[in-house]
Amino acid sequence: MGPIRPLLAMTSPIEHFTSKPLFSVFGLFNFTSHMFVVTLATVVLLVVMPLIFHRRPLVRSGFGNALEAICLYLREEVARPFLHERTDKYIGYIWTIFFFILTMNLLGIMPVDKIVLLASGMRLRHWGGAPTANIWITGTLAFCAFLLFHMAGIRENGLVKYIQNFSPKVPWPLMPFMFFMELVSSCVRMFSLAIRLFANIMAGHILLAALFMFIVIFQNPFAATASTLAQVVMTIMEIFVAFLQAYIFTFLTTIFIGMAVHPEH
Amino acid sequence: MTWRWVFTGLVLLMVFTPLAAAAAEDAHGTEEDKQNIFIGDFWEAIWTLLAFVLLLVVLWRFAWKPLLGALQAREEHIQRQIDEAEKVRQDAEGVLTEYRRKLSEAEQQGKNIVEQHVKQAEKEAHGVMAKAEQDMEAMRIRLETELEKSRRLAQKELLEQSGQIIFNLGREILGRSIETDDNQRLIADAIDRLEHEQNQQLLDARLPDEEAEEGQ
């Protein structure tokens, strides 16, 4: 254990997925590893989605069919129960946020940094990571959702009526209190969206790192085998969590939009 | 409409920028950042926002719009097919009702025709039976009459032969011949007497039947 201590002390379970500066852009800001993965996810989606969906066959097949099944599920089973006749007005945002988060989650699981490192002849380090384990990024997505559901509420109901709906029908002495509570609640929704996604993805990556550490700590074949098997299982579960968290973020955003545009519900 | 949203988002970003920048300064300030799970940069937020807005605008135009169009076209196609199927079903139901009505009418007509024919056949059968009975009765009467005629003829012949035998016996026994005229007269008398007796028997036989019919 003696010689390993310095190694363990130097190794952090969060280091493999946290944001690292890669290079400076005009001395204005640092281009980070998470920015790279966000860009990669954007490019992938900008290429794949139009390629698949620009054609309009009556029935799709293969990967296009799978993507369309997901889109159809989000439209009919997630959005329509809350948005009703306004579904198609907001479905583009819902699809975009789902696939954006999903792609970033999946790229976070993939060893993108190792692939880039190998491809660059061991020159480019840290070109990867899990952007959805970054509170700034999940916070931005939650902020977008926050903006969207307030703007949708104002757009569908008008500013005055929307603000009036913040206070439910209660005896007038309670109204200011309820108004304040609803105002706080609408902000809390944004934070809950951001923290849920961030915490779940980060916890998964820390767990994988901790499992990997067992190999270094115990240094025997049994521990290595058990750790590797556990990592395989947990990685499969992380893939599931990637889908699940993207779905939960999308689902909650849809509910918030629905609550804003249909305050009577 | 999308540009209005983008513009509003950017305005709000500008409002929040000072606050977030201050937080970013704090987050990147020390060497302990390597162990900080909240490590990040405000520029990452800006970058993510720009990437997301770009993605939203481009995908809306080049992916979601065609997809929505395809889905709506498919829904319309399916709805049209359902409507057509419903119309065809209603038509088929109408035709089925019409056919059932016609079938019912045909069944009723068939029953009526069968009943009519059965009645007619029964009537004809009764006619045939009556005619057959009439024919049989007529035949019976004719046969009876012929039989009676034959019986009378046979009886007459028997009497004539009996007279001739008596005549021959008398000539043999008495040794003389009764005159032919006498003989003939005797025979004729015997025949008349026999006929008279027979007629009397017939009358006697008919009288009780007539009395019985009158009584009824």
mmCIF file with all atom_site columns, C-alpha atoms in Angstrom, chain B residues 34-190:
data_model
loop_
_atom_site.group_PDB
_atom_site.id
_atom_site.type_symbol
_atom_site.label_atom_id
_atom_site.label_alt_id
_atom_site.label_comp_id
_atom_site.label_asym_id
_atom_site.label_entity_id
_atom_site.label_seq_id
_atom_site.pdbx_PDB_ins_code
_atom_site.Cartn_x
_atom_site.Cartn_y
_atom_site.Cartn_z
_atom_site.occupancy
_atom_site.B_iso_or_equiv
_atom_site.pdbx_formal_charge
_atom_site.auth_seq_id
_atom_site.auth_comp_id
_atom_site.auth_asym_id
_atom_site.auth_atom_id
_atom_site.pdbx_PDB_model_num
ATOM 1   C CA . LYS B 1 34  ? -9.046   19.924  -9.219  1.00 0.00 ? 34  LYS B CA 1
ATOM 2   C CA . GLN B 1 35  ? -11.139  18.448  -6.428  1.00 0.00 ? 35  GLN B CA 1
ATOM 3   C CA . ASN B 1 36  ? -14.101  20.738  -6.958  1.00 0.00 ? 36  ASN B CA 1
ATOM 4   C CA . ILE B 1 37  ? -17.129  18.962  -8.429  1.00 0.00 ? 37  ILE B CA 1
ATOM 5   C CA . PHE B 1 38  ? -18.660  22.328  -9.380  1.00 0.00 ? 38  PHE B CA 1
ATOM 6   C CA . ILE B 1 39  ? -15.674  23.243  -11.481 1.00 0.00 ? 39  ILE B CA 1
ATOM 7   C CA . GLY B 1 40  ? -16.638  25.058  -14.649 1.00 0.00 ? 40  GLY B CA 1
ATOM 8   C CA . ASP B 1 41  ? -16.548  28.249  -16.569 1.00 0.00 ? 41  ASP B CA 1
ATOM 9   C CA . PHE B 1 42  ? -19.103  30.847  -17.488 1.00 0.00 ? 42  PHE B CA 1
ATOM 10  C CA . TRP B 1 43  ? -17.831  30.623  -21.048 1.00 0.00 ? 43  TRP B CA 1
ATOM 11  C CA . GLU B 1 44  ? -18.839  26.991  -21.036 1.00 0.00 ? 44  GLU B CA 1
ATOM 12  C CA . ALA B 1 45  ? -22.362  28.128  -20.269 1.00 0.00 ? 45  ALA B CA 1
ATOM 13  C CA . ILE B 1 46  ? -22.252  30.658  -23.105 1.00 0.00 ? 46  ILE B CA 1
ATOM 14  C CA . TRP B 1 47  ? -20.755  28.040  -25.435 1.00 0.00 ? 47  TRP B CA 1
ATOM 15  C CA . THR B 1 48  ? -23.446  25.538  -24.490 1.00 0.00 ? 48  THR B CA 1
ATOM 16  C CA . LEU B 1 49  ? -26.164  28.128  -24.980 1.00 0.00 ? 49  LEU B CA 1
ATOM 17  C CA . LEU B 1 50  ? -24.854  29.080  -28.416 1.00 0.00 ? 50  LEU B CA 1
ATOM 18  C CA . ALA B 1 51  ? -24.496  25.443  -29.396 1.00 0.00 ? 51  ALA B CA 1
ATOM 19  C CA . PHE B 1 52  ? -28.010  24.687  -28.177 1.00 0.00 ? 52  PHE B CA 1
ATOM 20  C CA . VAL B 1 53  ? -29.566  27.672  -29.956 1.00 0.00 ? 53  VAL B CA 1
ATOM 21  C CA . LEU B 1 54  ? -27.704  26.803  -33.167 1.00 0.00 ? 54  LEU B CA 1
ATOM 22  C CA . LEU B 1 55  ? -28.823  23.209  -32.842 1.00 0.00 ? 55  LEU B CA 1
ATOM 23  C CA . LEU B 1 56  ? -32.415  24.264  -32.155 1.00 0.00 ? 56  LEU B CA 1
ATOM 24  C CA . VAL B 1 57  ? -32.591  26.608  -35.143 1.00 0.00 ? 57  VAL B CA 1
ATOM 25  C CA . VAL B 1 58  ? -30.870  24.290  -37.626 1.00 0.00 ? 58  VAL B CA 1
ATOM 26  C CA . LEU B 1 59  ? -32.645  21.129  -36.525 1.00 0.00 ? 59  LEU B CA 1
ATOM 27  C CA . TRP B 1 60  ? -35.998  22.916  -36.493 1.00 0.00 ? 60  TRP B CA 1
ATOM 28  C CA . ARG B 1 61  ? -35.463  23.918  -40.101 1.00 0.00 ? 61  ARG B CA 1
ATOM 29  C CA . PHE B 1 62  ? -33.751  20.818  -41.495 1.00 0.00 ? 62  PHE B CA 1
ATOM 30  C CA . ALA B 1 63  ? -34.864  17.934  -39.280 1.00 0.00 ? 63  ALA B CA 1
ATOM 31  C CA . TRP B 1 64  ? -37.930  18.598  -37.167 1.00 0.00 ? 64  TRP B CA 1
ATOM 32  C CA . LYS B 1 65  ? -39.912  20.385  -39.842 1.00 0.00 ? 65  LYS B CA 1
ATOM 33  C CA . PRO B 1 66  ? -39.547  17.529  -42.371 1.00 0.00 ? 66  PRO B CA 1
ATOM 34  C CA . LEU B 1 67  ? -40.153  14.997  -39.589 1.00 0.00 ? 67  LEU B CA 1
ATOM 35  C CA . LEU B 1 68  ? -43.288  16.796  -38.417 1.00 0.00 ? 68  LEU B CA 1
ATOM 36  C CA . GLY B 1 69  ? -44.411  17.080  -42.012 1.00 0.00 ? 69  GLY B CA 1
ATOM 37  C CA . ALA B 1 70  ? -43.872  13.348  -42.510 1.00 0.00 ? 70  ALA B CA 1
ATOM 38  C CA . LEU B 1 71  ? -45.644  12.499  -39.257 1.00 0.00 ? 71  LEU B CA 1
ATOM 39  C CA . GLN B 1 72  ? -48.562  14.786  -40.054 1.00 0.00 ? 72  GLN B CA 1
ATOM 40  C CA . ALA B 1 73  ? -48.762  13.410  -43.603 1.00 0.00 ? 73  ALA B CA 1
ATOM 41  C CA . ARG B 1 74  ? -48.763  9.895   -42.190 1.00 0.00 ? 74  ARG B CA 1
ATOM 42  C CA . GLU B 1 75  ? -51.406  10.805  -39.636 1.00 0.00 ? 75  GLU B CA 1
ATOM 43  C CA . GLU B 1 76  ? -53.538  12.353  -42.368 1.00 0.00 ? 76  GLU B CA 1
ATOM 44  C CA . HIS B 1 77  ? -52.981  9.289   -44.536 1.00 0.00 ? 77  HIS B CA 1
ATOM 45  C CA . ILE B 1 78  ? -53.969  6.968   -41.681 1.00 0.00 ? 78  ILE B CA 1
ATOM 46  C CA . GLN B 1 79  ? -56.930  9.183   -40.768 1.00 0.00 ? 79  GLN B CA 1
ATOM 47  C CA . ARG B 1 80  ? -58.042  9.218   -44.401 1.00 0.00 ? 80  ARG B CA 1
ATOM 48  C CA . GLN B 1 81  ? -57.755  5.446   -44.538 1.00 0.00 ? 81  GLN B CA 1
ATOM 49  C CA . ILE B 1 82  ? -59.694  5.130   -41.286 1.00 0.00 ? 82  ILE B CA 1
ATOM 50  C CA . ASP B 1 83  ? -62.389  7.478   -42.635 1.00 0.00 ? 83  ASP B CA 1
ATOM 51  C CA . GLU B 1 84  ? -62.541  5.540   -45.893 1.00 0.00 ? 84  GLU B CA 1
ATOM 52  C CA . ALA B 1 85  ? -62.661  2.256   -44.000 1.00 0.00 ? 85  ALA B CA 1
ATOM 53  C CA . GLU B 1 86  ? -65.425  3.677   -41.822 1.00 0.00 ? 86  GLU B CA 1
ATOM 54  C CA . LYS B 1 87  ? -67.337  4.800   -44.906 1.00 0.00 ? 87  LYS B CA 1
ATOM 55  C CA . VAL B 1 88  ? -66.854  1.410   -46.553 1.00 0.00 ? 88  VAL B CA 1
ATOM 56  C CA . ARG B 1 89  ? -67.958  -0.253  -43.327 1.00 0.00 ? 89  ARG B CA 1
ATOM 57  C CA . GLN B 1 90  ? -71.078  1.895   -43.201 1.00 0.00 ? 90  GLN B CA 1
ATOM 58  C CA . ASP B 1 91  ? -71.803  1.169   -46.871 1.00 0.00 ? 91  ASP B CA 1
ATOM 59  C CA . ALA B 1 92  ? -71.224  -2.522  -46.266 1.00 0.00 ? 92  ALA B CA 1
ATOM 60  C CA . GLU B 1 93  ? -73.523  -2.367  -43.266 1.00 0.00 ? 93  GLU B CA 1
ATOM 61  C CA . GLY B 1 94  ? -76.188  -0.703  -45.409 1.00 0.00 ? 94  GLY B CA 1
ATOM 62  C CA . VAL B 1 95  ? -75.751  -3.303  -48.141 1.00 0.00 ? 95  VAL B CA 1
ATOM 63  C CA . LEU B 1 96  ? -75.823  -6.064  -45.546 1.00 0.00 ? 96  LEU B CA 1
ATOM 64  C CA . THR B 1 97  ? -79.031  -4.683  -44.048 1.00 0.00 ? 97  THR B CA 1
ATOM 65  C CA . GLU B 1 98  ? -80.527  -4.420  -47.528 1.00 0.00 ? 98  GLU B CA 1
ATOM 66  C CA . TYR B 1 99  ? -79.471  -7.980  -48.336 1.00 0.00 ? 99  TYR B CA 1
ATOM 67  C CA . ARG B 1 100 ? -80.817  -9.227  -45.041 1.00 0.00 ? 100 ARG B CA 1
ATOM 68  C CA . ARG B 1 101 ? -84.116  -7.507  -45.741 1.00 0.00 ? 101 ARG B CA 1
ATOM 69  C CA . LYS B 1 102 ? -84.200  -8.969  -49.234 1.00 0.00 ? 102 LYS B CA 1
ATOM 70  C CA . LEU B 1 103 ? -83.230  -12.371 -47.897 1.00 0.00 ? 103 LEU B CA 1
ATOM 71  C CA . SER B 1 104 ? -85.964  -12.148 -45.315 1.00 0.00 ? 104 SER B CA 1
ATOM 72  C CA . GLU B 1 105 ? -88.446  -11.119 -47.981 1.00 0.00 ? 105 GLU B CA 1
ATOM 73  C CA . ALA B 1 106 ? -87.259  -13.930 -50.245 1.00 0.00 ? 106 ALA B CA 1
ATOM 74  C CA . GLU B 1 107 ? -87.615  -16.369 -47.377 1.00 0.00 ? 107 GLU B CA 1
ATOM 75  C CA . GLN B 1 108 ? -91.123  -15.131 -46.718 1.00 0.00 ? 108 GLN B CA 1
ATOM 76  C CA . GLN B 1 109 ? -91.956  -15.292 -50.393 1.00 0.00 ? 109 GLN B CA 1
ATOM 77  C CA . GLY B 1 110 ? -90.506  -18.779 -50.571 1.00 0.00 ? 110 GLY B CA 1
ATOM 78  C CA . LYS B 1 111 ? -92.559  -19.828 -47.589 1.00 0.00 ? 111 LYS B CA 1
ATOM 79  C CA . ASN B 1 112 ? -95.685  -18.346 -49.134 1.00 0.00 ? 112 ASN B CA 1
ATOM 80  C CA . ILE B 1 113 ? -94.972  -20.056 -52.447 1.00 0.00 ? 113 ILE B CA 1
ATOM 81  C CA . VAL B 1 114 ? -94.352  -23.377 -50.722 1.00 0.00 ? 114 VAL B CA 1
ATOM 82  C CA . GLU B 1 115 ? -97.499  -23.003 -48.634 1.00 0.00 ? 115 GLU B CA 1
ATOM 83  C CA . GLN B 1 116 ? -99.456  -22.060 -51.729 1.00 0.00 ? 116 GLN B CA 1
ATOM 84  C CA . HIS B 1 117 ? -98.090  -25.021 -53.639 1.00 0.00 ? 117 HIS B CA 1
ATOM 85  C CA . VAL B 1 118 ? -98.693  -27.351 -50.726 1.00 0.00 ? 118 VAL B CA 1
ATOM 86  C CA . LYS B 1 119 ? -102.265 -26.145 -50.498 1.00 0.00 ? 119 LYS B CA 1
ATOM 87  C CA . GLN B 1 120 ? -102.712 -26.476 -54.228 1.00 0.00 ? 120 GLN B CA 1
ATOM 88  C CA . ALA B 1 121 ? -101.134 -29.911 -54.163 1.00 0.00 ? 121 ALA B CA 1
ATOM 89  C CA . GLU B 1 122 ? -103.381 -30.919 -51.287 1.00 0.00 ? 122 GLU B CA 1
ATOM 90  C CA . LYS B 1 123 ? -106.369 -29.561 -53.158 1.00 0.00 ? 123 LYS B CA 1
ATOM 91  C CA . GLU B 1 124 ? -105.321 -31.390 -56.309 1.00 0.00 ? 124 GLU B CA 1
ATOM 92  C CA . ALA B 1 125 ? -104.687 -34.516 -54.296 1.00 0.00 ? 125 ALA B CA 1
ATOM 93  C CA . HIS B 1 126 ? -108.150 -34.224 -52.791 1.00 0.00 ? 126 HIS B CA 1
ATOM 94  C CA . GLY B 1 127 ? -109.576 -33.713 -56.302 1.00 0.00 ? 127 GLY B CA 1
ATOM 95  C CA . VAL B 1 128 ? -107.687 -36.726 -57.592 1.00 0.00 ? 128 VAL B CA 1
ATOM 96  C CA . MET B 1 129 ? -108.817 -38.774 -54.606 1.00 0.00 ? 129 MET B CA 1
ATOM 97  C CA . ALA B 1 130 ? -112.421 -37.685 -55.086 1.00 0.00 ? 130 ALA B CA 1
ATOM 98  C CA . LYS B 1 131 ? -112.266 -38.438 -58.778 1.00 0.00 ? 131 LYS B CA 1
ATOM 99  C CA . ALA B 1 132 ? -110.671 -41.802 -58.077 1.00 0.00 ? 132 ALA B CA 1
ATOM 100 C CA . GLU B 1 133 ? -113.385 -42.530 -55.532 1.00 0.00 ? 133 GLU B CA 1
ATOM 101 C CA . GLN B 1 134 ? -116.026 -41.453 -58.016 1.00 0.00 ? 134 GLN B CA 1
ATOM 102 C CA . ASP B 1 135 ? -114.480 -43.625 -60.709 1.00 0.00 ? 135 ASP B CA 1
ATOM 103 C CA . MET B 1 136 ? -114.230 -46.508 -58.307 1.00 0.00 ? 136 MET B CA 1
ATOM 104 C CA . GLU B 1 137 ? -117.849 -45.988 -57.280 1.00 0.00 ? 137 GLU B CA 1
ATOM 105 C CA . ALA B 1 138 ? -118.931 -45.791 -60.886 1.00 0.00 ? 138 ALA B CA 1
ATOM 106 C CA . MET B 1 139 ? -116.927 -48.898 -61.673 1.00 0.00 ? 139 MET B CA 1
ATOM 107 C CA . ARG B 1 140 ? -118.348 -50.647 -58.664 1.00 0.00 ? 140 ARG B CA 1
ATOM 108 C CA . ILE B 1 141 ? -121.897 -49.746 -59.727 1.00 0.00 ? 141 ILE B CA 1
ATOM 109 C CA . ARG B 1 142 ? -121.145 -50.785 -63.275 1.00 0.00 ? 142 ARG B CA 1
ATOM 110 C CA . LEU B 1 143 ? -119.668 -54.055 -62.129 1.00 0.00 ? 143 LEU B CA 1
ATOM 111 C CA . GLU B 1 144 ? -122.539 -54.663 -59.770 1.00 0.00 ? 144 GLU B CA 1
ATOM 112 C CA . THR B 1 145 ? -125.014 -53.987 -62.563 1.00 0.00 ? 145 THR B CA 1
ATOM 113 C CA . GLU B 1 146 ? -123.140 -56.289 -64.890 1.00 0.00 ? 146 GLU B CA 1
ATOM 114 C CA . LEU B 1 147 ? -122.908 -58.856 -62.158 1.00 0.00 ? 147 LEU B CA 1
ATOM 115 C CA . GLU B 1 148 ? -126.642 -58.577 -61.552 1.00 0.00 ? 148 GLU B CA 1
ATOM 116 C CA . LYS B 1 149 ? -127.285 -58.897 -65.256 1.00 0.00 ? 149 LYS B CA 1
ATOM 117 C CA . SER B 1 150 ? -125.047 -61.925 -65.459 1.00 0.00 ? 150 SER B CA 1
ATOM 118 C CA . ARG B 1 151 ? -126.579 -63.394 -62.366 1.00 0.00 ? 151 ARG B CA 1
ATOM 119 C CA . ARG B 1 152 ? -130.114 -62.928 -63.834 1.00 0.00 ? 152 ARG B CA 1
ATOM 120 C CA . LEU B 1 153 ? -129.007 -64.281 -67.165 1.00 0.00 ? 153 LEU B CA 1
ATOM 121 C CA . ALA B 1 154 ? -127.450 -67.273 -65.454 1.00 0.00 ? 154 ALA B CA 1
ATOM 122 C CA . GLN B 1 155 ? -130.541 -67.724 -63.345 1.00 0.00 ? 155 GLN B CA 1
ATOM 123 C CA . LYS B 1 156 ? -132.728 -67.546 -66.459 1.00 0.00 ? 156 LYS B CA 1
ATOM 124 C CA . GLU B 1 157 ? -130.556 -70.025 -68.225 1.00 0.00 ? 157 GLU B CA 1
ATOM 125 C CA . LEU B 1 158 ? -130.636 -72.246 -65.150 1.00 0.00 ? 158 LEU B CA 1
ATOM 126 C CA . LEU B 1 159 ? -134.410 -72.096 -65.046 1.00 0.00 ? 159 LEU B CA 1
ATOM 127 C CA . GLU B 1 160 ? -134.643 -72.847 -68.752 1.00 0.00 ? 160 GLU B CA 1
ATOM 128 C CA . GLN B 1 161 ? -132.276 -75.751 -68.396 1.00 0.00 ? 161 GLN B CA 1
ATOM 129 C CA . SER B 1 162 ? -134.086 -76.891 -65.244 1.00 0.00 ? 162 SER B CA 1
ATOM 130 C CA . GLY B 1 163 ? -137.402 -76.744 -67.192 1.00 0.00 ? 163 GLY B CA 1
ATOM 131 C CA . GLN B 1 164 ? -135.866 -78.693 -69.992 1.00 0.00 ? 164 GLN B CA 1
ATOM 132 C CA . ILE B 1 165 ? -134.566 -81.288 -67.537 1.00 0.00 ? 165 ILE B CA 1
ATOM 133 C CA . ILE B 1 166 ? -137.967 -81.515 -65.853 1.00 0.00 ? 166 ILE B CA 1
ATOM 134 C CA . PHE B 1 167 ? -139.554 -81.788 -69.247 1.00 0.00 ? 167 PHE B CA 1
ATOM 135 C CA . ASN B 1 168 ? -137.249 -84.573 -70.259 1.00 0.00 ? 168 ASN B CA 1
ATOM 136 C CA . LEU B 1 169 ? -137.702 -86.326 -66.929 1.00 0.00 ? 169 LEU B CA 1
ATOM 137 C CA . GLY B 1 170 ? -141.492 -85.995 -67.202 1.00 0.00 ? 170 GLY B CA 1
ATOM 138 C CA . ARG B 1 171 ? -141.463 -87.486 -70.657 1.00 0.00 ? 171 ARG B CA 1
ATOM 139 C CA . GLU B 1 172 ? -139.331 -90.306 -69.489 1.00 0.00 ? 172 GLU B CA 1
ATOM 140 C CA . ILE B 1 173 ? -141.382 -90.926 -66.339 1.00 0.00 ? 173 ILE B CA 1
ATOM 141 C CA . LEU B 1 174 ? -144.868 -90.244 -67.665 1.00 0.00 ? 174 LEU B CA 1
ATOM 142 C CA . GLY B 1 175 ? -144.108 -91.734 -71.033 1.00 0.00 ? 175 GLY B CA 1
ATOM 143 C CA . ARG B 1 176 ? -145.640 -88.914 -72.827 1.00 0.00 ? 176 ARG B CA 1
ATOM 144 C CA . SER B 1 177 ? -144.521 -85.620 -73.784 1.00 0.00 ? 177 SER B CA 1
ATOM 145 C CA . ILE B 1 178 ? -145.875 -82.465 -72.450 1.00 0.00 ? 178 ILE B CA 1
ATOM 146 C CA . GLU B 1 179 ? -146.700 -80.178 -75.188 1.00 0.00 ? 179 GLU B CA 1
ATOM 147 C CA . THR B 1 180 ? -144.002 -77.837 -76.082 1.00 0.00 ? 180 THR B CA 1
ATOM 148 C CA . ASP B 1 181 ? -146.237 -74.892 -75.612 1.00 0.00 ? 181 ASP B CA 1
ATOM 149 C CA . ASP B 1 182 ? -147.309 -76.081 -72.211 1.00 0.00 ? 182 ASP B CA 1
ATOM 150 C CA . ASN B 1 183 ? -143.773 -76.709 -71.346 1.00 0.00 ? 183 ASN B CA 1
ATOM 151 C CA . GLN B 1 184 ? -142.773 -73.275 -72.399 1.00 0.00 ? 184 GLN B CA 1
ATOM 152 C CA . ARG B 1 185 ? -145.624 -71.759 -70.519 1.00 0.00 ? 185 ARG B CA 1
ATOM 153 C CA . LEU B 1 186 ? -144.732 -73.630 -67.385 1.00 0.00 ? 186 LEU B CA 1
ATOM 154 C CA . ILE B 1 187 ? -141.151 -72.539 -67.667 1.00 0.00 ? 187 ILE B CA 1
ATOM 155 C CA . ALA B 1 188 ? -142.177 -68.936 -68.296 1.00 0.00 ? 188 ALA B CA 1
ATOM 156 C CA . ASP B 1 189 ? -144.477 -69.083 -65.274 1.00 0.00 ? 189 ASP B CA 1
ATOM 157 C CA . ALA B 1 190 ? -141.710 -70.500 -63.148 1.00 0.00 ? 190 ALA B CA 1
#
